[in-house]
XYZ file of C-alpha atoms in Angstrom:
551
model
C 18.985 17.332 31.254
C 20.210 19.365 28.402
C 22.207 17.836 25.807
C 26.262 18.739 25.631
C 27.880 20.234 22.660
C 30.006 17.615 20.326
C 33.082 16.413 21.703
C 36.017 15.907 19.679
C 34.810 12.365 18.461
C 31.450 13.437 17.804
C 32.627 16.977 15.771
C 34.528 14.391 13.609
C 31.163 12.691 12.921
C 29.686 15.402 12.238
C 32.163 17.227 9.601
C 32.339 13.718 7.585
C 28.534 13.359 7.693
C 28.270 17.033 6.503
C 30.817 16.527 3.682
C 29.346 13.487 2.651
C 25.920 15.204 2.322
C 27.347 17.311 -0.735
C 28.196 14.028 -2.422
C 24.801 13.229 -4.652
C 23.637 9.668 -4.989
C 20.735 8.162 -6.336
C 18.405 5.539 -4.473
C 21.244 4.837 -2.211
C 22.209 5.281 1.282
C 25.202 7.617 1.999
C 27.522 8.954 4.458
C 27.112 6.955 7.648
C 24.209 4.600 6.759
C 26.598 3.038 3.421
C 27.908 0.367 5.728
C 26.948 -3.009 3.757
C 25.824 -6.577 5.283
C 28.918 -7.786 3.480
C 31.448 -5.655 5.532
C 29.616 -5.178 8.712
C 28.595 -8.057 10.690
C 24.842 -7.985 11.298
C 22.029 -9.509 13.368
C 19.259 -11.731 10.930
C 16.186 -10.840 13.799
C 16.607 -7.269 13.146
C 17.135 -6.345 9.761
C 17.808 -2.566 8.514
C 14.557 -3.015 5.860
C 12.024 -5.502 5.707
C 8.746 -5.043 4.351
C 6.108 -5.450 6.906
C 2.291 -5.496 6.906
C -1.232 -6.873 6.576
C -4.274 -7.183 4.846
C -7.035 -5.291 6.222
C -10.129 -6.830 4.000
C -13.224 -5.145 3.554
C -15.214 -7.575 1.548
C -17.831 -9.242 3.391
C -16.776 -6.835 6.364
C -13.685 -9.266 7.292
C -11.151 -7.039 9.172
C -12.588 -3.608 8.109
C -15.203 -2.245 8.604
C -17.008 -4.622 10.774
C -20.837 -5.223 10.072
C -21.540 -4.371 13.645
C -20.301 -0.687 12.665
C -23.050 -0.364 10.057
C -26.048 0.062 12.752
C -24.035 1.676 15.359
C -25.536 5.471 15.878
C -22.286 6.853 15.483
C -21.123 4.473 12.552
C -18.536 6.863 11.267
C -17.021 7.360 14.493
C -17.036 3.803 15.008
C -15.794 3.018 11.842
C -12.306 5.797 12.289
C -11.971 3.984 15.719
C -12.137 0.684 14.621
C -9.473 1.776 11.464
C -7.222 3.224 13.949
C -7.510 0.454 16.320
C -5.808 -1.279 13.762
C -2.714 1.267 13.284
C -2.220 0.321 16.738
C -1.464 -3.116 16.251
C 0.757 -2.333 12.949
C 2.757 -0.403 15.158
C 2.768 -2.613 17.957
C 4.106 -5.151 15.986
C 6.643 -2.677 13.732
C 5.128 -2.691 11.040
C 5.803 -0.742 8.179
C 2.872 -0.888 5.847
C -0.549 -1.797 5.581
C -2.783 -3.259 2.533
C -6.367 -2.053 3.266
C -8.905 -2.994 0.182
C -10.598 -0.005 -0.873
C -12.321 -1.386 -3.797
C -13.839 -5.308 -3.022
C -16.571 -5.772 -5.858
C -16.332 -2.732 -8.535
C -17.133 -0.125 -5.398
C -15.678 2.333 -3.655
C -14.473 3.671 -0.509
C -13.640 7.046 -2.027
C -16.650 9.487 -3.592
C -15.621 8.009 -7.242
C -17.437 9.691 -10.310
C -17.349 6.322 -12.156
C -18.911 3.490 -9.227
C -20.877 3.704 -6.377
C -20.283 3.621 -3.002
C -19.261 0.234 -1.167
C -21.899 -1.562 0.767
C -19.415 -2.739 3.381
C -19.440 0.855 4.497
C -23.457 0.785 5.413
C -24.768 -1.941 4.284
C -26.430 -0.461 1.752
C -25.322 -1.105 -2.053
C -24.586 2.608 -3.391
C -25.436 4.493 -0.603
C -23.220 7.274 1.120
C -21.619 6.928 4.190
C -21.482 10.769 4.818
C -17.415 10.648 4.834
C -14.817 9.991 2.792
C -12.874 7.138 4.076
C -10.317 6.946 1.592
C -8.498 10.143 2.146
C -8.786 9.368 5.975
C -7.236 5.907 5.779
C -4.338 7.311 4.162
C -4.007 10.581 6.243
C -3.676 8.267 8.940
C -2.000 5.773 7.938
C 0.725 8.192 7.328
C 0.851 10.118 10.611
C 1.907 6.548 11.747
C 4.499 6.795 9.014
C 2.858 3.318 7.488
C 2.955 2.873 3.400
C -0.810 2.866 2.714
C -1.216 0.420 -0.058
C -4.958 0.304 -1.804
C -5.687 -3.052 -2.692
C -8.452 -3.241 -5.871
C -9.945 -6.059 -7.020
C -10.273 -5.510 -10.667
C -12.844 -7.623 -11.973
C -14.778 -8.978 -9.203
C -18.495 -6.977 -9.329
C -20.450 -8.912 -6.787
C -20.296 -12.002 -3.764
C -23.241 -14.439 -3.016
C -25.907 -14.016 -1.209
C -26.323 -12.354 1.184
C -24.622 -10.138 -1.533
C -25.844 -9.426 -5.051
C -25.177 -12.586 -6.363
C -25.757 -13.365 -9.955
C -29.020 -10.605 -10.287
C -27.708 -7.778 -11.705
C -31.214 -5.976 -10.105
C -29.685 -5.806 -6.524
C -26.729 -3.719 -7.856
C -26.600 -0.214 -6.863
C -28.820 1.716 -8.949
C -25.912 3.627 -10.509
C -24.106 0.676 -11.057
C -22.176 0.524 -14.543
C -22.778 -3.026 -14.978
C -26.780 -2.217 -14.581
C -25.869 0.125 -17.241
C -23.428 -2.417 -19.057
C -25.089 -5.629 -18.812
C -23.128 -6.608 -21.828
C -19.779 -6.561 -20.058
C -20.562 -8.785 -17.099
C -21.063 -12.945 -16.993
C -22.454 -14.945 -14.188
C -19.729 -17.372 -12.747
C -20.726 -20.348 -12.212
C -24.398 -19.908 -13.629
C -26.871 -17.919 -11.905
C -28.664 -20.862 -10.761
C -25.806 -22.861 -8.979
C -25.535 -22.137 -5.503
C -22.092 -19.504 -4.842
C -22.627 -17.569 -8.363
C -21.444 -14.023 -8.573
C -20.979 -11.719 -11.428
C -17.358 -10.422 -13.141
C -16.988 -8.164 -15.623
C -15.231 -9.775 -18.615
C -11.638 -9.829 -18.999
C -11.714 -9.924 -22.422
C -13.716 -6.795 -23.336
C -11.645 -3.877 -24.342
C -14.281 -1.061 -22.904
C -13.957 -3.450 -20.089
C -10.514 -3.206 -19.097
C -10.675 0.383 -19.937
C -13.018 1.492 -17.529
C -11.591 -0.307 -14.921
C -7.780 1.023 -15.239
C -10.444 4.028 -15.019
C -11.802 3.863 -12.156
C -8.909 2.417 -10.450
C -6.806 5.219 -11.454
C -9.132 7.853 -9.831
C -7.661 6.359 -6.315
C -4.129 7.234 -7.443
C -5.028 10.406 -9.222
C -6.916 12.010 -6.066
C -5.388 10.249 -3.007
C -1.637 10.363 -1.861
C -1.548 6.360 -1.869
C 1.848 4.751 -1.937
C 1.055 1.720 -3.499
C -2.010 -0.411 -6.018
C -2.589 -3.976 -5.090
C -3.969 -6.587 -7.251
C -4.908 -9.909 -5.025
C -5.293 -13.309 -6.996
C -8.551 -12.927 -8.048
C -8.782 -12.571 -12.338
C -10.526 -14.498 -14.000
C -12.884 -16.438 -11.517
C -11.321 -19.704 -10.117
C -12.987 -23.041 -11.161
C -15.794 -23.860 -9.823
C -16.868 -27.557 -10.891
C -16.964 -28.541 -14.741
C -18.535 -24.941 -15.460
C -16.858 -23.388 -18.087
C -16.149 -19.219 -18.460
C -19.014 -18.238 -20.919
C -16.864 -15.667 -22.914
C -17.378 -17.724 -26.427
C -18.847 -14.594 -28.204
C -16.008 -12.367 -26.411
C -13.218 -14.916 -27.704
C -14.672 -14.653 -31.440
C -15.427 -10.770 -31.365
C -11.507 -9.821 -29.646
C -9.408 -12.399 -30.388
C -6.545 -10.513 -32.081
C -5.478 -13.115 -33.442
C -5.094 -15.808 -31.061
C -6.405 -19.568 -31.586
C -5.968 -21.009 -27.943
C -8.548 -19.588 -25.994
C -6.293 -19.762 -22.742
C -3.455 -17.925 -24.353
C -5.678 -15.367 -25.169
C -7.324 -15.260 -21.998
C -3.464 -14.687 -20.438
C -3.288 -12.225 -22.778
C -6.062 -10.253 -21.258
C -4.667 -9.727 -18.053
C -1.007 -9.407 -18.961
C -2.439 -6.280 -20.663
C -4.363 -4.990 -17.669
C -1.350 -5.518 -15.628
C 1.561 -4.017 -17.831
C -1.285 -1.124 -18.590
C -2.283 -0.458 -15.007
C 1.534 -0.282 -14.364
C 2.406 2.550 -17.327
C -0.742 4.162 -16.049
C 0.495 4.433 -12.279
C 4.057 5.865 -13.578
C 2.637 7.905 -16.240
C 0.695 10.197 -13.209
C 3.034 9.525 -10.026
C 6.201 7.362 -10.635
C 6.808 7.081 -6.769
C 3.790 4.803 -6.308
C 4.420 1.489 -6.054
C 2.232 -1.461 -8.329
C 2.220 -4.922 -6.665
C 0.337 -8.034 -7.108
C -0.169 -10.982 -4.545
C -0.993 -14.277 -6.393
C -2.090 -17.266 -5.927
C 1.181 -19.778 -4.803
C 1.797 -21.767 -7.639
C 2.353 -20.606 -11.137
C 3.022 -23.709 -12.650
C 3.915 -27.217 -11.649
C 7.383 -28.526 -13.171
C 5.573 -31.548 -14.494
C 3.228 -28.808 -16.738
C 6.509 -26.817 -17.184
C 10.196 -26.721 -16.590
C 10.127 -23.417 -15.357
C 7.690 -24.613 -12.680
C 7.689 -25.195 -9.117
C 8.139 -28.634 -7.195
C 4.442 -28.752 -6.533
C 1.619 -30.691 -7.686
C -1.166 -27.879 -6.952
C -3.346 -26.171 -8.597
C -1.138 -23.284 -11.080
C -2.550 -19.797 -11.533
C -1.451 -19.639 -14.951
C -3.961 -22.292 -15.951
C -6.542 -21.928 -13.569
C -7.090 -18.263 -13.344
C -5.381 -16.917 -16.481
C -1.918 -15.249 -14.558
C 1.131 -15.803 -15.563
C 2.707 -13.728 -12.839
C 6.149 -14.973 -13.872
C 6.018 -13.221 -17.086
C 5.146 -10.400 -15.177
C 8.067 -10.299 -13.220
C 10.558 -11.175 -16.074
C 8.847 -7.963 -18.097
C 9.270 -6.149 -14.750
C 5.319 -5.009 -15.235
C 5.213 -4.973 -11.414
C 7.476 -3.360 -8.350
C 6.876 -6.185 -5.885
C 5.237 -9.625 -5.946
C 3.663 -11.246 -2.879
C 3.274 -15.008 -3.423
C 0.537 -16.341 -1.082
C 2.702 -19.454 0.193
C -0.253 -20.780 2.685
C 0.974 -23.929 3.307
C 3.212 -25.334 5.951
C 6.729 -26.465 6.058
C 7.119 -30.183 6.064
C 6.076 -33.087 3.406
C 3.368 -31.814 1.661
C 4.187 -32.855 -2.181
C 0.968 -30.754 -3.824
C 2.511 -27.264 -2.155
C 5.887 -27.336 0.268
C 6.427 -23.653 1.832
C 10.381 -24.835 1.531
C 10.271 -25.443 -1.703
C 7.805 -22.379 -3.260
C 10.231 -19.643 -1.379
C 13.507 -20.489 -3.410
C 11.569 -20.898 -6.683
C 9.614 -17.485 -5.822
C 13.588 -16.370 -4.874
C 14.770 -17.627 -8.272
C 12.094 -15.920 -10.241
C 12.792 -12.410 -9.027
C 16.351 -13.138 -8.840
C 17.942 -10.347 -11.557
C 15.168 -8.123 -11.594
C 13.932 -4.496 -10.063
C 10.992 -7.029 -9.099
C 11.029 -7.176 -5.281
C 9.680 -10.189 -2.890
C 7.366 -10.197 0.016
C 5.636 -13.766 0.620
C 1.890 -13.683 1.886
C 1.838 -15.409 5.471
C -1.377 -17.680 6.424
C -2.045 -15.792 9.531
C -5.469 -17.091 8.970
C -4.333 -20.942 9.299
C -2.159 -20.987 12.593
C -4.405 -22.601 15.578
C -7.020 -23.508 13.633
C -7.792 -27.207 13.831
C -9.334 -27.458 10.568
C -6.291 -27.084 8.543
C -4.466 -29.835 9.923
C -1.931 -30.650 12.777
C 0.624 -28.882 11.052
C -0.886 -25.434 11.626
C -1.360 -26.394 15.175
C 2.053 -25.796 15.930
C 2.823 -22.269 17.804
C 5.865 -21.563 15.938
C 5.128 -22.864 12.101
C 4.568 -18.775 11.087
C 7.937 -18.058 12.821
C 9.809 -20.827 11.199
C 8.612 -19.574 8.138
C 10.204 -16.473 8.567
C 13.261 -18.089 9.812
C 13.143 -19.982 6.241
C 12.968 -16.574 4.693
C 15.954 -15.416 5.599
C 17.991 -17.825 3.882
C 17.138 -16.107 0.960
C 18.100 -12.541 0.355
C 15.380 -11.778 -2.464
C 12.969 -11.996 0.435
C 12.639 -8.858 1.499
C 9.396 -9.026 3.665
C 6.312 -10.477 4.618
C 2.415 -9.518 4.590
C -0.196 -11.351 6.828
C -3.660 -12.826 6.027
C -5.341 -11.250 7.713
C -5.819 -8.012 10.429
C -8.355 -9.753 12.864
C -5.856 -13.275 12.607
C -3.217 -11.445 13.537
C -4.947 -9.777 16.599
C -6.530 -12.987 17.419
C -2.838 -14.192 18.052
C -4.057 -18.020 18.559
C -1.549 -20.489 19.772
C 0.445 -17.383 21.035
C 1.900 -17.292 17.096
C 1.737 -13.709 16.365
C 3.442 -12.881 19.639
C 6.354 -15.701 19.038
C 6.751 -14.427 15.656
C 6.955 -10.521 16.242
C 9.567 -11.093 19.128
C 11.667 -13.164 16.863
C 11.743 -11.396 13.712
C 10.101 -8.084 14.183
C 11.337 -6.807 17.438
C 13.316 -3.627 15.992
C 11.887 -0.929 13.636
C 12.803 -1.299 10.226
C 13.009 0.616 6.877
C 10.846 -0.251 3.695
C 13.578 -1.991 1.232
C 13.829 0.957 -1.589
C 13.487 0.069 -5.221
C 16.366 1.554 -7.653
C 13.639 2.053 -10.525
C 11.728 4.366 -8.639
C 12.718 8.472 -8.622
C 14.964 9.658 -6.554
C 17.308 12.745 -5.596
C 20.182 12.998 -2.809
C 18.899 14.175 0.635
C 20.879 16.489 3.069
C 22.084 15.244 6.756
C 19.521 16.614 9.106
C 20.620 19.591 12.457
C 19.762 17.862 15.602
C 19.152 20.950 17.068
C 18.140 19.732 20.593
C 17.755 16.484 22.710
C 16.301 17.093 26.284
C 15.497 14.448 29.160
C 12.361 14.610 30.336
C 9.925 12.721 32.399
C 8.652 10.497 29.346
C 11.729 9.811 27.765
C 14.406 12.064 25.436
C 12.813 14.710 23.834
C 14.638 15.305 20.185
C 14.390 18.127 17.311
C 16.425 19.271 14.526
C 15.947 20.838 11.336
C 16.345 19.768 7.367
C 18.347 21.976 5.089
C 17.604 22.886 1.818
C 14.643 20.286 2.015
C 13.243 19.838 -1.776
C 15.414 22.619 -2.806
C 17.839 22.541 -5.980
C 19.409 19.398 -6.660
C 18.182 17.928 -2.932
C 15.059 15.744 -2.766
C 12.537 16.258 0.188
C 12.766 14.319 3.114
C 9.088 12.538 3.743
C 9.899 10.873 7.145
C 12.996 10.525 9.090
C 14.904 7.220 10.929
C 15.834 8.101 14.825
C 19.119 6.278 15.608
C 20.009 5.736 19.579
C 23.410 4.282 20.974
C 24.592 3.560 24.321
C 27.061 5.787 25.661
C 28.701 8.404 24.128
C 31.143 7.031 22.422
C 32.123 6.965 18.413
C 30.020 5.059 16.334
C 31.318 3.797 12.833
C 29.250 3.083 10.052
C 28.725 -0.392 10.874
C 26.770 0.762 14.004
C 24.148 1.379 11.132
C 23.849 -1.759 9.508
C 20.933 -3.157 10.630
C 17.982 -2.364 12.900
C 20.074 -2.780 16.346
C 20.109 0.882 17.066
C 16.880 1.894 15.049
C 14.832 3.305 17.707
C 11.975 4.540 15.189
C 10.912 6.320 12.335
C 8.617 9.363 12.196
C 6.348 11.126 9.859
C 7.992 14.998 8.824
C 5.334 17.758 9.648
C 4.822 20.997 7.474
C 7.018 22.579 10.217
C 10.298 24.092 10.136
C 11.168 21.789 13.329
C 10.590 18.115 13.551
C 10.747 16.397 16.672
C 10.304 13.021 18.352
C 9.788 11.640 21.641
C 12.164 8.591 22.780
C 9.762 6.969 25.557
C 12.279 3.787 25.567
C 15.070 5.704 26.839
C 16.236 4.868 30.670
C 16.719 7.406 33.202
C 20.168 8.497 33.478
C 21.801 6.442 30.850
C 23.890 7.998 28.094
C 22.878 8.016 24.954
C 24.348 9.243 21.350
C 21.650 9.999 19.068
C 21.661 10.130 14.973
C 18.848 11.420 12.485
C 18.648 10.436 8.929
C 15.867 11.896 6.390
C 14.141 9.521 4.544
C 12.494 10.114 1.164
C 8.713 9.169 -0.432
C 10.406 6.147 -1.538
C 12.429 5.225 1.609
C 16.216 6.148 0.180
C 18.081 7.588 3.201
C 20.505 10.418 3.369
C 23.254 10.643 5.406
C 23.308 10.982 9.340
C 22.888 13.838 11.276
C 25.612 15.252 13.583
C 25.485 13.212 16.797
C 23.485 14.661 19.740
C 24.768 13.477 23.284
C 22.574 13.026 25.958
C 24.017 12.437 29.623
């Protein structure tokens, strides 16, 4: 059935959605989608934005690719299935985002002039897969309208065997630390059992090249977002110490504690990296997921309630500095441990001190969910209960710096044991919802979108509309666009926009004149009111659209 022209109530809607487009605001909502949690009552399961993703890891071939691809006769083919496979359960589960490590041990997944190619694509250190599977994991990714985050590993060069290990001989041929040997230890020594190489931290060149290489991703690819996992300097492993003793007396500017210095090192790859991103493209978003704990209160008062092991000793991050200096857009805490009694790390008590910490700042907070933990045995009764991952998120939401969550990792959230994945996606993530936007990031007012038709047909309401003056003058350009559905026909006030209640989905623009969207959730002969909002790179929504009836 064809839609009907505006009725009185919905003309009204229309002529204050249309003034309010003229009104210019920056980073903000306007217009219809203004109403605030504070003066509109609103529903905790389905929030208006919430950050929502996973890791898809590549090292070792743990989500993505799998090793099976690698000897399948039509690997590539097998591997763009398997990739969009994935997709498929992001969206299935409303996600919003997804994390997919494009550059595990000083490789790539890109044709990059500076490294070779990953061996998790063939198997084969250096050699070419015959594709580039960077610019399709992001071409994708965005025709689901996901955030396609590239997670790099900056240091790491090789795993144990099977993988290189410690012998610099089994690196690709091309490889720059065959070429560099000089800017790469063995940790622990080559000839204990789990020894891989790094290139040093505290080499200048070092850090250089790979800002470097690590920029060529965001130079050449429309990414929306770097991210940095935990891994810096290498972890402990034993009573082996770091062997950077020449390093520390060649480039010490003029530090005499070793670990300070060593901080040092990585504070300056991290607040570097970041001017580097903004320097080229200030939309894309620089995040870092570390390691739980920074410090433990009894090692500092700043610290946590914990007695674990603190990243700022251990691997040289002091992530808190780096939120305080605002070096980073977002900070993803891994918080792997359960809620309960557990004195070295209590999920209830890391959340309010990661809450605290961010607290004041353009910093925003996602915590890193154990995915990998629930229904497995080995990690303790705890984790054998079906709805510990959904109580966490229930946790979260006593804390309004917690703006999302990111799961560890794709093939633990598919394997959905104890039924968690599915009791935690029905209880928190069973609405679409926004990416939170980030006032430090650029931004210009959008216009209200022109429903220009909304026709029932046999799979569901069939909408389209137009965007004026899209990118031109003083207007920003509308990247995706929010589809709004009500019952009945009715007026809707602003707070019908509050949260997620009514968000039906969200949709990647085309290069078209016309956009459109299909609304397969939409019952036979109900009435509906429908609303369209543009969305920009960066998630800041413009004002509704004139309401389209549907009877």
């Amino acid at each position: 059935m064809k839609a009907t022209r505006l009725s009185a109530a919905g003309l009204a809607v229309a002529l204050l959605g249309a003034l309010a487009a003229g009104t210019p605001a920056r980073a903000a909502d306007t217009a219809a989608t203004t109403a605030s949690s504070t003066t509109c009552p609103t529903d905790p399961a389905t929030p208006k934005r919430q950050f929502r993703a996973m890791w898809i890891a590549s090292v070792t071939n743990i989500d993505w690719p799998s090793a099976a691809s690698q000897t399948a006769p039509d690997r590539i083919a097998k591997q763009k299935a398997e990739y969009l496979g994935w997709l498929d359960l992001a969206q299935q589960l409303n996600h919003n985002a997804v994390v997919v490590q494009v550059r595990p041990t000083a490789d790539a997944f890109w044709p990059s002039p500076y490294e070779p190619w990953s061996e998790y694509l063939t198997g084969v250190r250096g050699q070419d897969p015959g594709w580039d599977p960077l610019a399709f994991l992001v071409e994708e990714s965005h025709k689901r309208n996901l955030e396609f985050h590239a997670w790099l590993n900056p240091y790491r060069v090789s795993m144990p065997a099977p993988g290189a290990g410690a012998d610099l001989s089994k690196l690709a041929p091309n490889h720059p630390a065959r070429q560099h040997p000089d800017w790469v230890f063995a940790y622990p020594p080559a000839n204990v059992a789990g020894s891989r190489l790094y290139y040093n931290p505290g080499i200048p060149e070092v850090r250089e090249f790979v800002e470097t290489a690590m920029m060529d991703a965001v130079n050449r690819y429309d990414v929306d977002g770097v991210h940095f996992d935990d891994y810096f300097y290498p972890y402990p492993s034993g009573t082996y110490e770091v062997p950077d003793d020449a390093t520390f007396a060649r480039y010490k500017r003029g530090f005499t504690d070793r670990a300070d210095w060593r901080r040092d090192n990585i504070n300056l790859l991290v607040r570097e990296m970041n001017a580097r991103i903004k320097a080229v493209k200030p939309w894309v978003k620089f995040g870092v997921s570390p390691f739980g704990i920074w410090r433990n209160r009894s090692a500092d008062p700043a610290g946590s309630d914990t007695t674990g092991s603190q990243s700022y000793d251990i691997i040289s991050a002091d992530t808190r500095k780096w939120i305080k200096q605002e070096w980073i857009d977002y900070v993803v805490p891994q918080l792997y441990w359960y809620i309960g009694q557990y004195p070295a790390a209590d999920y209830a008590r890391l959340v309010p001190w990661w809450a605290e910490q961010v607290r004041g700042t353009n910093v925003q907070l996602y915590i890193g969910q154990a995915d990998y933990k629930s229904g497995d045995p080995a990690y303790g009764a705890d984790w054998m209960k079906p709805r510990e991952l959904s109580d966490h998120l229930t946790l979260n939401r006593s804390y309004p710096e917690v703006l999302g969550n990111v799961h560890f990792s794709a093939v633990q959230v598919r394997a959905n044991r104890l039924g968690a994945t599915d009791s935690y996606a029905a209880e928190h993530y069973s609405r679409p919802a926004l990416v939170p936007t980030m006032s430090q990031l650029p931004a210009r007012p959008l216009r209200h979108p022109v429903l220009t038709g909304a026709d029932r047909k046999a799979d569901g309401v069939h909408l389209s509309w137009r965007q004026p003056a899209d990118g031109q003058g003083p207007f920003g350009a509308a990247t995706s666009y929010a589809i709004y559905r009500f019952d009945g026909t009715g007026h809707v006030d602003a707070c019908g926009f509050a949260d997620a209640s009514h968000l039906v989905g969200t949709v990647r623009g085309t290069a078209g004149d016309v956009q459109s969207w299909v609304d397969p959730g939409a019952a036979a002969g109900q009435p509906y009111t429908y609303y369209v909002t543009a969305l920009d790179r960066v998630w800041n929504e413009g004002p509704a659209s004139p309401a389209r009836f549907v009877r």
